[in-house]
Amino acid sequence: MTDDTLPVPEDQPPQMPQTTVAWRTLLWRISTTSISDLGRGKSKHGRNVDSVIDAANLPAELATLIQVVVRATRLWQSERVDVARELACHFRDGLDAGNAPADLEQQFGDSFLAARLIRQSRIRCRPSWWFAWRYSKLTVALLFLMYGGIAARFFLSRPTISRFYIHEINDNVRAVPEAQRAWPIYRDALKLLKPYPKLEQGQSQELAEGWWATESNLVDHDSLAWTQMLSFVETNRTAIERIHEAARRPDRGIIYGHREDNLANRSGDYTPVIEVLLSQVQEMRTFARLLTADAAVASAQRKRDRLAKDLQSLIAIADQAHGHWVVEDLISTAIMQLTMSTIRDSLEDVPDLLSDDQLVEIAHRFAAYRGGGTIRFDLHGEQLLLDDLLQRCYTDDGHGNGSLTPEGLKLLRKLPGDLWGEKNESSTKIVTQTILAPAVMLRSMSRRESREIQRQLFAEVQSAHSGPWYTWSTWDPAEDFFQKEQQRFAAGKRPDLALIPAFSIPRLFFTSIAQCNSAAEQLCQLRDGTLTAIALELYHRRHGDWAQTLEQLVPHDLPELPLDRFTGQSLRYRIQDGRPLVYACGMDRQDDGGRHPNLLAGGGIQHQQLFTRPATEPAPGAGYDWVLFPRPRRAPQERE
Amino acid sequence: MRVDRELMRGAGPVAVLKLLESGEKYGYELVEQLEQRSKGVLAMGQSTLYPMLYNMESQGLVKAEWRESDLVRGRKYYHLTSKGKKRLAADLQQWAALVQAFGSLGILSSDANPTLGGATP
């Protein structure tokens, strides 16, 4: 269709340049065309509806009718001009045929209906790009609307906190009679505790860092350090007695976040599990170190009952320290290791000090610690922590499911984890992330899915490391699980972000689960080595000579042969320089003749490598064994 | 007699296509011929005709063209396209079948002529 012809009334010439050349110049066309029509590639070169109607020289009522209809169509300017021109021509023809204006107006019909129909039909004539643009706009608007709805749902959602786990745990503690709770007495002991004396200039820094507790009986008994430790122990005699009293209590009695414990800076039963500080149990390690020092003094001064009492209390404190969380279990494990170190030193330095009955009783308590056998951290507290975090992140539909909330996303952002990237981000990035947050919610795991994955994770980790070292098929089952799930999610076209609710929380503690299980394995190996040392001493007392083989200890002194947890065979044993030597092979699984790393000449690292992940060749700890008895120690002269 | 709006919706386009079969026409001409040749039965106002023409144009059945007239003003002429011709042929067949069916039911008399302009499909 062309619109080059223009109705030109004789009495009203259009405003245009004088020359034909000027009339057709592009500049003129552009200058007289609206921007909207230019944008559509249309040029009306100076015409508008009014000029077209005027040019037709129609009666007023017909001119008004055209104006009303054309205006009501709300079409593009060029389309309106076209319609107006056609209608004007139509009326002009009608008038020329002798029709009265009123008749033509009546024949026209309903002007607004006409406008609507004309609009609909003219729009159908528009180019395809216009429809593409229109539907694109509609689609975008619809998407925005949908996203707005999703965003509103997301930003208005709130987590449903239905359980207060700390409150439940504390309620169980409060149900125990006050007279059976240990912690109130420990709290008193803590108040009575005097600090370790200030070190003299030049004194070994190791003493200040707690070596006095673990290797105190190696200190030269004429040295200033030993004198200071004696003074320290005696100064704290009252506190030590209180600790013994507390250790005899059957229940630990720690109320998390108790306001009287200024150690715990958070108070209240309704604190999120993740924010509860376990400072009380940290203090139990301090008590254990003090008792270890007291045991060293008792051993040096050959005070049998005092040593036995210290050992019994140490085991009791280790039992009490064992609680809900891995951190508590690790502290409990550390206290047990201190205790086992103390008795092994005692068996080596003053073998005849403890009586048979005392040794047997201590051995039975060692064997009964955490039920005996393979000791594992049950991760009960961590499961509570995850459940608590889930309920603080998700809504609850009443059937165990729900969606991620803004509060949850904010909480997850606070947690460590490489899935989130940098923590210190620009405000622009934060705004972007806020805008994208509803999309994250859409793609992230549901509450049920997150919980299910966490349950699987717990089950797989516990299953993979349920046995001794030599049965482990993987060092880090949690990381294996994470990678497997990430691959599964990638295959399902779900982004890493979707994994955040389920993964960022467990990664808090599962990244070190192998180390935790390894620590538990070390404790099992130490326990078996210590029990073997006690059994050897009891055998020696009965027979006046050392057993030639470990088999001779079974079943009178040991129920079964002690296990080398690295190899699955029995512990290695031989008599060396008239003294028994008990050892395990270490991670290289090779018998190196009971050669323990020299703790002075970088042997500390090699000692650690005995328990390190066997990922390199040669295996870490190669060439060395883990000597369990006598305990590898630095000689006093080496310490200087 | 005027035809009901719903009936007109089906009959109007066929009538317009049929008129255009004989040659290009402008709007007023179509209105006049529809009224005169159908004796007012198919008369339609501009409010009906022009949207119908625009619709047919959008479907590619007709093509419009502004042309100078001897009256010193432009007129927009409509003519059938090949697609329009095909549509007309198809519509006429359907109308013939319809008339035949109506005839067999006694709704229409046997001498009823369904065509405008006397051409029978």
Tab-separated table of N, CA and C in Angstrom, chain A residues 318-455:
chain	number	residue	atom	x	y	z
A	318	ALA	N	36.557	-37.635	81.799
A	318	ALA	CA	36.456	-37.969	80.370
A	318	ALA	C	35.050	-38.455	80.045
A	319	ASP	N	34.500	-39.280	80.940
A	319	ASP	CA	33.127	-39.749	80.721
A	319	ASP	C	32.138	-38.589	80.738
A	320	GLN	N	32.347	-37.680	81.701
A	320	GLN	CA	31.426	-36.554	81.814
A	320	GLN	C	31.555	-35.584	80.636
A	321	ALA	N	32.768	-35.446	80.127
A	321	ALA	CA	32.974	-34.513	79.022
A	321	ALA	C	32.263	-34.998	77.763
A	322	HIS	N	32.162	-36.321	77.634
A	322	HIS	CA	31.437	-36.872	76.481
A	322	HIS	C	29.987	-36.402	76.546
A	323	GLY	N	29.558	-35.750	75.469
A	323	GLY	CA	28.212	-35.181	75.498
A	323	GLY	C	27.504	-35.329	74.184
A	324	HIS	N	26.983	-34.227	73.703
A	324	HIS	CA	26.143	-34.268	72.501
A	324	HIS	C	26.927	-34.014	71.222
A	325	TRP	N	28.018	-33.269	71.346
A	325	TRP	CA	28.677	-32.795	70.137
A	325	TRP	C	30.083	-33.357	69.972
A	326	VAL	N	30.538	-33.349	68.728
A	326	VAL	CA	31.863	-33.868	68.417
A	326	VAL	C	32.931	-33.124	69.216
A	327	VAL	N	32.728	-31.819	69.373
A	327	VAL	CA	33.713	-31.039	70.134
A	327	VAL	C	33.861	-31.616	71.540
A	328	GLU	N	32.734	-31.944	72.153
A	328	GLU	CA	32.783	-32.520	73.498
A	328	GLU	C	33.455	-33.887	73.463
A	329	ASP	N	33.136	-34.664	72.436
A	329	ASP	CA	33.749	-35.996	72.321
A	329	ASP	C	35.255	-35.886	72.113
A	330	LEU	N	35.666	-34.875	71.345
A	330	LEU	CA	37.104	-34.687	71.130
A	330	LEU	C	37.804	-34.314	72.434
A	331	ILE	N	37.150	-33.486	73.232
A	331	ILE	CA	37.742	-33.116	74.521
A	331	ILE	C	37.788	-34.331	75.440
A	332	SER	N	36.712	-35.096	75.419
A	332	SER	CA	36.681	-36.329	76.211
A	332	SER	C	37.825	-37.253	75.785
A	333	THR	N	38.015	-37.354	74.466
A	333	THR	CA	39.093	-38.190	73.934
A	333	THR	C	40.457	-37.680	74.399
A	334	ALA	N	40.623	-36.364	74.347
A	334	ALA	CA	41.905	-35.775	74.768
A	334	ALA	C	42.170	-36.065	76.247
A	335	ILE	N	41.128	-36.006	77.057
A	335	ILE	CA	41.296	-36.280	78.492
A	335	ILE	C	41.670	-37.749	78.705
A	336	MET	N	41.043	-38.628	77.946
A	336	MET	CA	41.392	-40.051	78.051
A	336	MET	C	42.844	-40.288	77.638
A	337	GLN	N	43.272	-39.575	76.593
A	337	GLN	CA	44.667	-39.732	76.164
A	337	GLN	C	45.630	-39.264	77.254
A	338	LEU	N	45.285	-38.153	77.922
A	338	LEU	CA	46.100	-37.677	79.045
A	338	LEU	C	46.173	-38.749	80.125
A	339	THR	N	45.012	-39.338	80.394
A	339	THR	CA	44.934	-40.346	81.447
A	339	THR	C	45.788	-41.565	81.104
A	340	MET	N	45.694	-42.005	79.865
A	340	MET	CA	46.460	-43.177	79.431
A	340	MET	C	47.951	-42.876	79.419
A	341	SER	N	48.298	-41.647	79.045
A	341	SER	CA	49.710	-41.252	79.096
A	341	SER	C	50.212	-41.315	80.534
A	342	THR	N	49.374	-40.851	81.458
A	342	THR	CA	49.767	-40.813	82.864
A	342	THR	C	50.018	-42.223	83.405
A	343	ILE	N	49.105	-43.144	83.102
A	343	ILE	CA	49.280	-44.497	83.662
A	343	ILE	C	50.429	-45.227	82.963
A	344	ARG	N	50.627	-44.981	81.694
A	344	ARG	CA	51.758	-45.624	81.012
A	344	ARG	C	53.080	-45.121	81.587
A	345	ASP	N	53.122	-43.797	81.876
A	345	ASP	CA	54.337	-43.248	82.484
A	345	ASP	C	54.547	-43.849	83.870
A	346	SER	N	53.440	-44.003	84.566
A	346	SER	CA	53.526	-44.562	85.913
A	346	SER	C	54.035	-46.005	85.854
A	347	LEU	N	53.514	-46.779	84.865
A	347	LEU	CA	53.946	-48.179	84.720
A	347	LEU	C	55.422	-48.251	84.348
A	348	GLU	N	55.898	-47.253	83.655
A	348	GLU	CA	57.303	-47.271	83.256
A	348	GLU	C	58.218	-46.766	84.381
A	349	ASP	N	57.782	-45.642	85.019
A	349	ASP	CA	58.668	-44.983	85.983
A	349	ASP	C	58.571	-45.608	87.378
A	350	VAL	N	57.344	-45.899	87.817
A	350	VAL	CA	57.144	-46.493	89.145
A	350	VAL	C	56.196	-47.692	89.012
A	351	PRO	N	56.672	-48.764	88.357
A	351	PRO	CA	55.758	-49.864	88.001
A	351	PRO	C	55.076	-50.526	89.186
A	352	ASP	N	55.704	-50.483	90.343
A	352	ASP	CA	55.120	-51.204	91.480
A	352	ASP	C	54.234	-50.316	92.343
A	353	LEU	N	54.029	-49.060	91.925
A	353	LEU	CA	53.308	-48.132	92.810
A	353	LEU	C	51.847	-48.516	92.979
A	354	LEU	N	51.159	-48.684	91.875
A	354	LEU	CA	49.730	-49.022	91.968
A	354	LEU	C	49.575	-50.506	92.286
A	355	SER	N	48.576	-50.818	93.117
A	355	SER	CA	48.335	-52.219	93.474
A	355	SER	C	47.684	-52.961	92.311
A	356	ASP	N	47.660	-54.298	92.436
A	356	ASP	CA	46.994	-55.098	91.405
A	356	ASP	C	45.536	-54.676	91.252
A	357	ASP	N	44.869	-54.541	92.402
A	357	ASP	CA	43.442	-54.179	92.337
A	357	ASP	C	43.235	-52.827	91.679
A	358	GLN	N	44.120	-51.895	92.043
A	358	GLN	CA	43.986	-50.559	91.441
A	358	GLN	C	44.187	-50.627	89.928
A	359	LEU	N	45.199	-51.390	89.507
A	359	LEU	CA	45.457	-51.514	88.064
A	359	LEU	C	44.270	-52.176	87.353
A	360	VAL	N	43.749	-53.254	87.977
A	360	VAL	CA	42.621	-53.968	87.353
A	360	VAL	C	41.399	-53.051	87.241
A	361	GLU	N	41.146	-52.306	88.319
A	361	GLU	CA	39.978	-51.416	88.294
A	361	GLU	C	40.131	-50.352	87.207
A	362	ILE	N	41.331	-49.791	87.120
A	362	ILE	CA	41.563	-48.758	86.093
A	362	ILE	C	41.450	-49.379	84.698
A	363	ALA	N	41.993	-50.588	84.551
A	363	ALA	CA	41.909	-51.259	83.245
A	363	ALA	C	40.457	-51.494	82.845
A	364	HIS	N	39.662	-51.923	83.829
A	364	HIS	CA	38.241	-52.145	83.515
A	364	HIS	C	37.554	-50.851	83.101
A	365	ARG	N	37.918	-49.776	83.741
A	365	ARG	CA	37.277	-48.496	83.385
A	365	ARG	C	37.734	-48.030	82.007
A	366	PHE	N	39.004	-48.261	81.710
A	366	PHE	CA	39.462	-47.933	80.343
A	366	PHE	C	38.671	-48.732	79.316
A	367	ALA	N	38.543	-50.020	79.589
A	367	ALA	CA	37.878	-50.903	78.630
A	367	ALA	C	36.409	-50.540	78.461
A	368	ALA	N	35.818	-50.010	79.531
A	368	ALA	CA	34.383	-49.701	79.478
A	368	ALA	C	34.107	-48.312	78.908
A	369	TYR	N	35.151	-47.527	78.703
A	369	TYR	CA	34.937	-46.152	78.231
A	369	TYR	C	34.187	-46.169	76.901
A	370	ARG	N	33.082	-45.441	76.843
A	370	ARG	CA	32.235	-45.328	75.645
A	370	ARG	C	31.801	-46.705	75.111
A	371	GLY	N	31.628	-47.637	76.033
A	371	GLY	CA	31.112	-48.944	75.639
A	371	GLY	C	32.153	-49.903	75.117
A	372	GLY	N	33.420	-49.476	75.054
A	372	GLY	CA	34.489	-50.361	74.586
A	372	GLY	C	34.429	-50.585	73.090
A	373	GLY	N	35.241	-51.545	72.607
A	373	GLY	CA	35.267	-51.853	71.164
A	373	GLY	C	35.732	-50.658	70.348
A	374	THR	N	35.125	-50.512	69.170
A	374	THR	CA	35.468	-49.383	68.307
A	374	THR	C	34.677	-48.161	68.751
A	375	ILE	N	35.429	-47.181	69.220
A	375	ILE	CA	34.782	-45.959	69.712
A	375	ILE	C	34.508	-45.032	68.525
A	376	ARG	N	33.297	-44.530	68.458
A	376	ARG	CA	32.962	-43.563	67.419
A	376	ARG	C	32.138	-42.429	68.019
A	377	PHE	N	32.267	-41.269	67.397
A	377	PHE	CA	31.432	-40.135	67.810
A	377	PHE	C	30.078	-40.314	67.136
A	378	ASP	N	29.015	-40.254	67.934
A	378	ASP	CA	27.707	-40.576	67.349
A	378	ASP	C	27.094	-39.425	66.560
A	379	LEU	N	27.667	-38.235	66.665
A	379	LEU	CA	27.197	-37.066	65.898
A	379	LEU	C	25.748	-36.700	66.233
A	380	HIS	N	25.323	-37.100	67.416
A	380	HIS	CA	23.942	-36.815	67.806
A	380	HIS	C	23.691	-35.300	67.844
A	381	GLY	N	24.612	-34.575	68.464
A	381	GLY	CA	24.456	-33.120	68.562
A	381	GLY	C	24.458	-32.453	67.201
A	382	GLU	N	25.307	-32.990	66.309
A	382	GLU	CA	25.382	-32.395	64.977
A	382	GLU	C	24.064	-32.604	64.233
A	383	GLN	N	23.431	-33.739	64.463
A	383	GLN	CA	22.128	-33.954	63.827
A	383	GLN	C	21.090	-32.985	64.374
A	384	LEU	N	21.167	-32.745	65.694
A	384	LEU	CA	20.260	-31.756	66.284
A	384	LEU	C	20.538	-30.374	65.699
A	385	LEU	N	21.828	-30.086	65.552
A	385	LEU	CA	22.230	-28.783	65.011
A	385	LEU	C	21.673	-28.600	63.599
A	386	LEU	N	21.773	-29.647	62.796
A	386	LEU	CA	21.258	-29.556	61.427
A	386	LEU	C	19.743	-29.412	61.419
A	387	ASP	N	19.083	-30.186	62.276
A	387	ASP	CA	17.626	-30.073	62.339
A	387	ASP	C	17.222	-28.670	62.772
A	388	ASP	N	17.980	-28.130	63.732
A	388	ASP	CA	17.668	-26.789	64.227
A	388	ASP	C	17.896	-25.747	63.130
A	389	LEU	N	18.998	-25.899	62.398
A	389	LEU	CA	19.270	-24.941	61.327
A	389	LEU	C	18.221	-25.047	60.220
A	390	LEU	N	17.807	-26.262	59.937
A	390	LEU	CA	16.783	-26.429	58.901
A	390	LEU	C	15.498	-25.723	59.300
A	391	GLN	N	15.107	-25.884	60.560
A	391	GLN	CA	13.858	-25.246	60.968
A	391	GLN	C	14.017	-23.730	61.041
A	392	ARG	N	15.249	-23.250	61.188
A	392	ARG	CA	15.471	-21.800	61.205
A	392	ARG	C	15.675	-21.243	59.798
A	393	CYS	N	15.787	-22.123	58.814
A	393	CYS	CA	15.968	-21.684	57.417
A	393	CYS	C	14.698	-21.865	56.595
A	394	TYR	N	13.902	-22.836	56.959
A	394	TYR	CA	12.788	-23.225	56.088
A	394	TYR	C	11.425	-22.936	56.719
A	395	THR	N	10.440	-22.815	55.836
A	395	THR	CA	9.066	-22.815	56.321
A	395	THR	C	8.696	-24.267	56.648
A	396	ASP	N	7.549	-24.426	57.278
A	396	ASP	CA	7.111	-25.769	57.646
A	396	ASP	C	5.668	-25.940	57.193
A	397	ASP	N	5.446	-26.914	56.311
A	397	ASP	CA	4.079	-27.123	55.825
A	397	ASP	C	3.297	-28.080	56.716
A	398	GLY	N	3.902	-28.445	57.823
A	398	GLY	CA	3.225	-29.344	58.755
A	398	GLY	C	3.449	-30.813	58.451
A	399	HIS	N	4.089	-31.076	57.288
A	399	HIS	CA	4.369	-32.471	56.923
A	399	HIS	C	5.875	-32.686	56.723
A	400	GLY	N	6.645	-31.868	57.376
A	400	GLY	CA	8.101	-32.040	57.295
A	400	GLY	C	8.721	-31.429	56.065
A	401	ASN	N	7.969	-30.669	55.325
A	401	ASN	CA	8.543	-30.039	54.136
A	401	ASN	C	8.383	-28.525	54.234
A	402	GLY	N	9.047	-27.809	53.376
A	402	GLY	CA	8.961	-26.350	53.380
A	402	GLY	C	9.935	-25.777	52.393
A	403	SER	N	9.906	-24.457	52.266
A	403	SER	CA	10.798	-23.789	51.310
A	403	SER	C	11.725	-22.834	52.043
A	404	LEU	N	12.809	-22.515	51.365
A	404	LEU	CA	13.834	-21.651	51.945
A	404	LEU	C	13.276	-20.240	52.150
A	405	THR	N	13.656	-19.616	53.261
A	405	THR	CA	13.164	-18.269	53.586
A	405	THR	C	14.306	-17.262	53.506
A	406	PRO	N	13.992	-15.956	53.449
A	406	PRO	CA	15.062	-14.957	53.446
A	406	PRO	C	15.938	-15.061	54.693
A	407	GLU	N	15.294	-15.294	55.834
A	407	GLU	CA	16.068	-15.435	57.072
A	407	GLU	C	17.019	-16.621	56.966
A	408	GLY	N	16.517	-17.692	56.351
A	408	GLY	CA	17.350	-18.887	56.176
A	408	GLY	C	18.530	-18.613	55.280
A	409	LEU	N	18.256	-17.898	54.200
A	409	LEU	CA	19.332	-17.578	53.262
A	409	LEU	C	20.387	-16.710	53.951
A	410	LYS	N	19.902	-15.777	54.770
A	410	LYS	CA	20.813	-14.890	55.497
A	410	LYS	C	21.656	-15.700	56.482
A	411	LEU	N	20.993	-16.631	57.145
A	411	LEU	CA	21.707	-17.474	58.105
A	411	LEU	C	22.753	-18.329	57.395
A	412	LEU	N	22.369	-18.894	56.262
A	412	LEU	CA	23.308	-19.738	55.513
A	412	LEU	C	24.482	-18.935	55.003
A	413	ARG	N	24.215	-17.649	54.662
A	413	ARG	CA	25.289	-16.794	54.164
A	413	ARG	C	26.365	-16.583	55.225
A	414	LYS	N	25.962	-16.676	56.499
A	414	LYS	CA	26.928	-16.444	57.580
A	414	LYS	C	27.865	-17.628	57.747
A	415	LEU	N	27.427	-18.772	57.246
A	415	LEU	CA	28.209	-19.986	57.482
A	415	LEU	C	29.377	-20.066	56.513
A	416	PRO	N	30.435	-20.716	56.935
A	416	PRO	CA	31.545	-20.902	56.001
A	416	PRO	C	31.167	-21.896	54.921
A	417	GLY	N	31.856	-21.825	53.814
A	417	GLY	CA	31.606	-22.776	52.733
A	417	GLY	C	31.950	-22.151	51.406
A	418	ASP	N	32.699	-22.863	50.573
A	418	ASP	CA	33.184	-22.272	49.343
A	418	ASP	C	32.099	-22.119	48.288
A	419	LEU	N	30.922	-22.715	48.524
A	419	LEU	CA	29.858	-22.578	47.529
A	419	LEU	C	29.414	-21.131	47.381
A	420	TRP	N	29.550	-20.368	48.462
A	420	TRP	CA	29.091	-18.985	48.425
A	420	TRP	C	30.120	-18.038	47.837
A	421	GLY	N	31.346	-18.442	47.789
A	421	GLY	CA	32.382	-17.534	47.300
A	421	GLY	C	32.792	-16.561	48.386
A	422	GLU	N	33.224	-15.373	47.940
A	422	GLU	CA	33.755	-14.375	48.866
A	422	GLU	C	32.676	-13.893	49.833
A	423	LYS	N	33.122	-13.607	51.053
A	423	LYS	CA	32.186	-13.104	52.049
A	423	LYS	C	32.060	-11.576	51.963
A	424	ASN	N	33.162	-10.901	51.730
A	424	ASN	CA	33.131	-9.442	51.665
A	424	ASN	C	32.838	-9.013	50.235
A	425	GLU	N	31.593	-8.796	49.973
A	425	GLU	CA	31.200	-8.498	48.613
A	425	GLU	C	30.725	-7.061	48.501
A	426	SER	N	30.747	-6.565	47.268
A	426	SER	CA	30.312	-5.201	47.025
A	426	SER	C	28.802	-5.101	47.213
A	427	SER	N	28.367	-3.848	47.448
A	427	SER	CA	26.933	-3.637	47.657
A	427	SER	C	26.151	-4.007	46.403
A	428	THR	N	26.758	-3.777	45.225
A	428	THR	CA	26.088	-4.138	43.972
A	428	THR	C	25.820	-5.640	43.927
A	429	LYS	N	26.831	-6.384	44.346
A	429	LYS	CA	26.688	-7.838	44.317
A	429	LYS	C	25.639	-8.294	45.324
A	430	ILE	N	25.613	-7.612	46.451
A	430	ILE	CA	24.621	-7.968	47.475
A	430	ILE	C	23.215	-7.697	46.954
A	431	VAL	N	23.038	-6.532	46.274
A	431	VAL	CA	21.720	-6.205	45.707
A	431	VAL	C	21.332	-7.250	44.664
A	432	THR	N	22.293	-7.601	43.823
A	432	THR	CA	22.030	-8.606	42.795
A	432	THR	C	21.614	-9.925	43.434
A	433	GLN	N	22.339	-10.296	44.472
A	433	GLN	CA	22.018	-11.563	45.137
A	433	GLN	C	20.643	-11.511	45.782
A	434	THR	N	20.278	-10.321	46.290
A	434	THR	CA	18.955	-10.186	46.896
A	434	THR	C	17.875	-10.369	45.838
A	435	ILE	N	18.121	-9.768	44.662
A	435	ILE	CA	17.142	-9.902	43.577
A	435	ILE	C	17.044	-11.362	43.133
A	436	LEU	N	18.182	-12.024	43.134
A	436	LEU	CA	18.205	-13.412	42.670
A	436	LEU	C	17.778	-14.410	43.740
A	437	ALA	N	17.641	-13.900	44.964
A	437	ALA	CA	17.344	-14.808	46.077
A	437	ALA	C	16.099	-15.663	45.834
A	438	PRO	N	15.001	-15.086	45.334
A	438	PRO	CA	13.829	-15.949	45.088
A	438	PRO	C	14.127	-17.055	44.086
A	439	ALA	N	14.970	-16.747	43.091
A	439	ALA	CA	15.334	-17.783	42.117
A	439	ALA	C	16.144	-18.873	42.802
A	440	VAL	N	17.008	-18.467	43.704
A	440	VAL	CA	17.786	-19.452	44.471
A	440	VAL	C	16.833	-20.350	45.244
A	441	MET	N	15.826	-19.721	45.830
A	441	MET	CA	14.844	-20.486	46.600
A	441	MET	C	14.156	-21.517	45.707
A	442	LEU	N	13.836	-21.098	44.480
A	442	LEU	CA	13.154	-22.009	43.557
A	442	LEU	C	14.010	-23.217	43.227
A	443	ARG	N	15.312	-22.959	43.059
A	443	ARG	CA	16.202	-24.025	42.627
A	443	ARG	C	16.840	-24.776	43.789
A	444	SER	N	16.701	-24.266	44.978
A	444	SER	CA	17.375	-24.920	46.098
A	444	SER	C	16.548	-26.108	46.586
A	445	MET	N	17.171	-26.869	47.439
A	445	MET	CA	16.509	-28.064	47.937
A	445	MET	C	15.353	-27.691	48.850
A	446	SER	N	14.367	-28.542	48.839
A	446	SER	CA	13.282	-28.363	49.796
A	446	SER	C	13.777	-28.829	51.166
A	447	ARG	N	12.995	-28.517	52.156
A	447	ARG	CA	13.353	-28.920	53.515
A	447	ARG	C	13.469	-30.444	53.605
A	448	ARG	N	12.510	-31.126	53.006
A	448	ARG	CA	12.521	-32.593	53.075
A	448	ARG	C	13.738	-33.161	52.346
A	449	GLU	N	14.001	-32.605	51.163
A	449	GLU	CA	15.124	-33.090	50.363
A	449	GLU	C	16.439	-32.843	51.105
A	450	SER	N	16.553	-31.672	51.679
A	450	SER	CA	17.761	-31.317	52.413
A	450	SER	C	17.971	-32.264	53.593
A	451	ARG	N	16.901	-32.505	54.297
A	451	ARG	CA	16.987	-33.379	55.471
A	451	ARG	C	17.348	-34.810	55.048
A	452	GLU	N	16.736	-35.245	53.962
A	452	GLU	CA	16.986	-36.600	53.487
A	452	GLU	C	18.454	-36.772	53.098
A	453	ILE	N	18.992	-35.777	52.405
A	453	ILE	CA	20.394	-35.856	51.989
A	453	ILE	C	21.301	-35.858	53.210
A	454	GLN	N	20.939	-35.056	54.202
A	454	GLN	CA	21.765	-35.026	55.410
A	454	GLN	C	21.723	-36.364	56.144
A	455	ARG	N	20.570	-36.987	56.157
A	455	ARG	CA	20.465	-38.301	56.793
A	455	ARG	C	21.348	-39.318	56.057
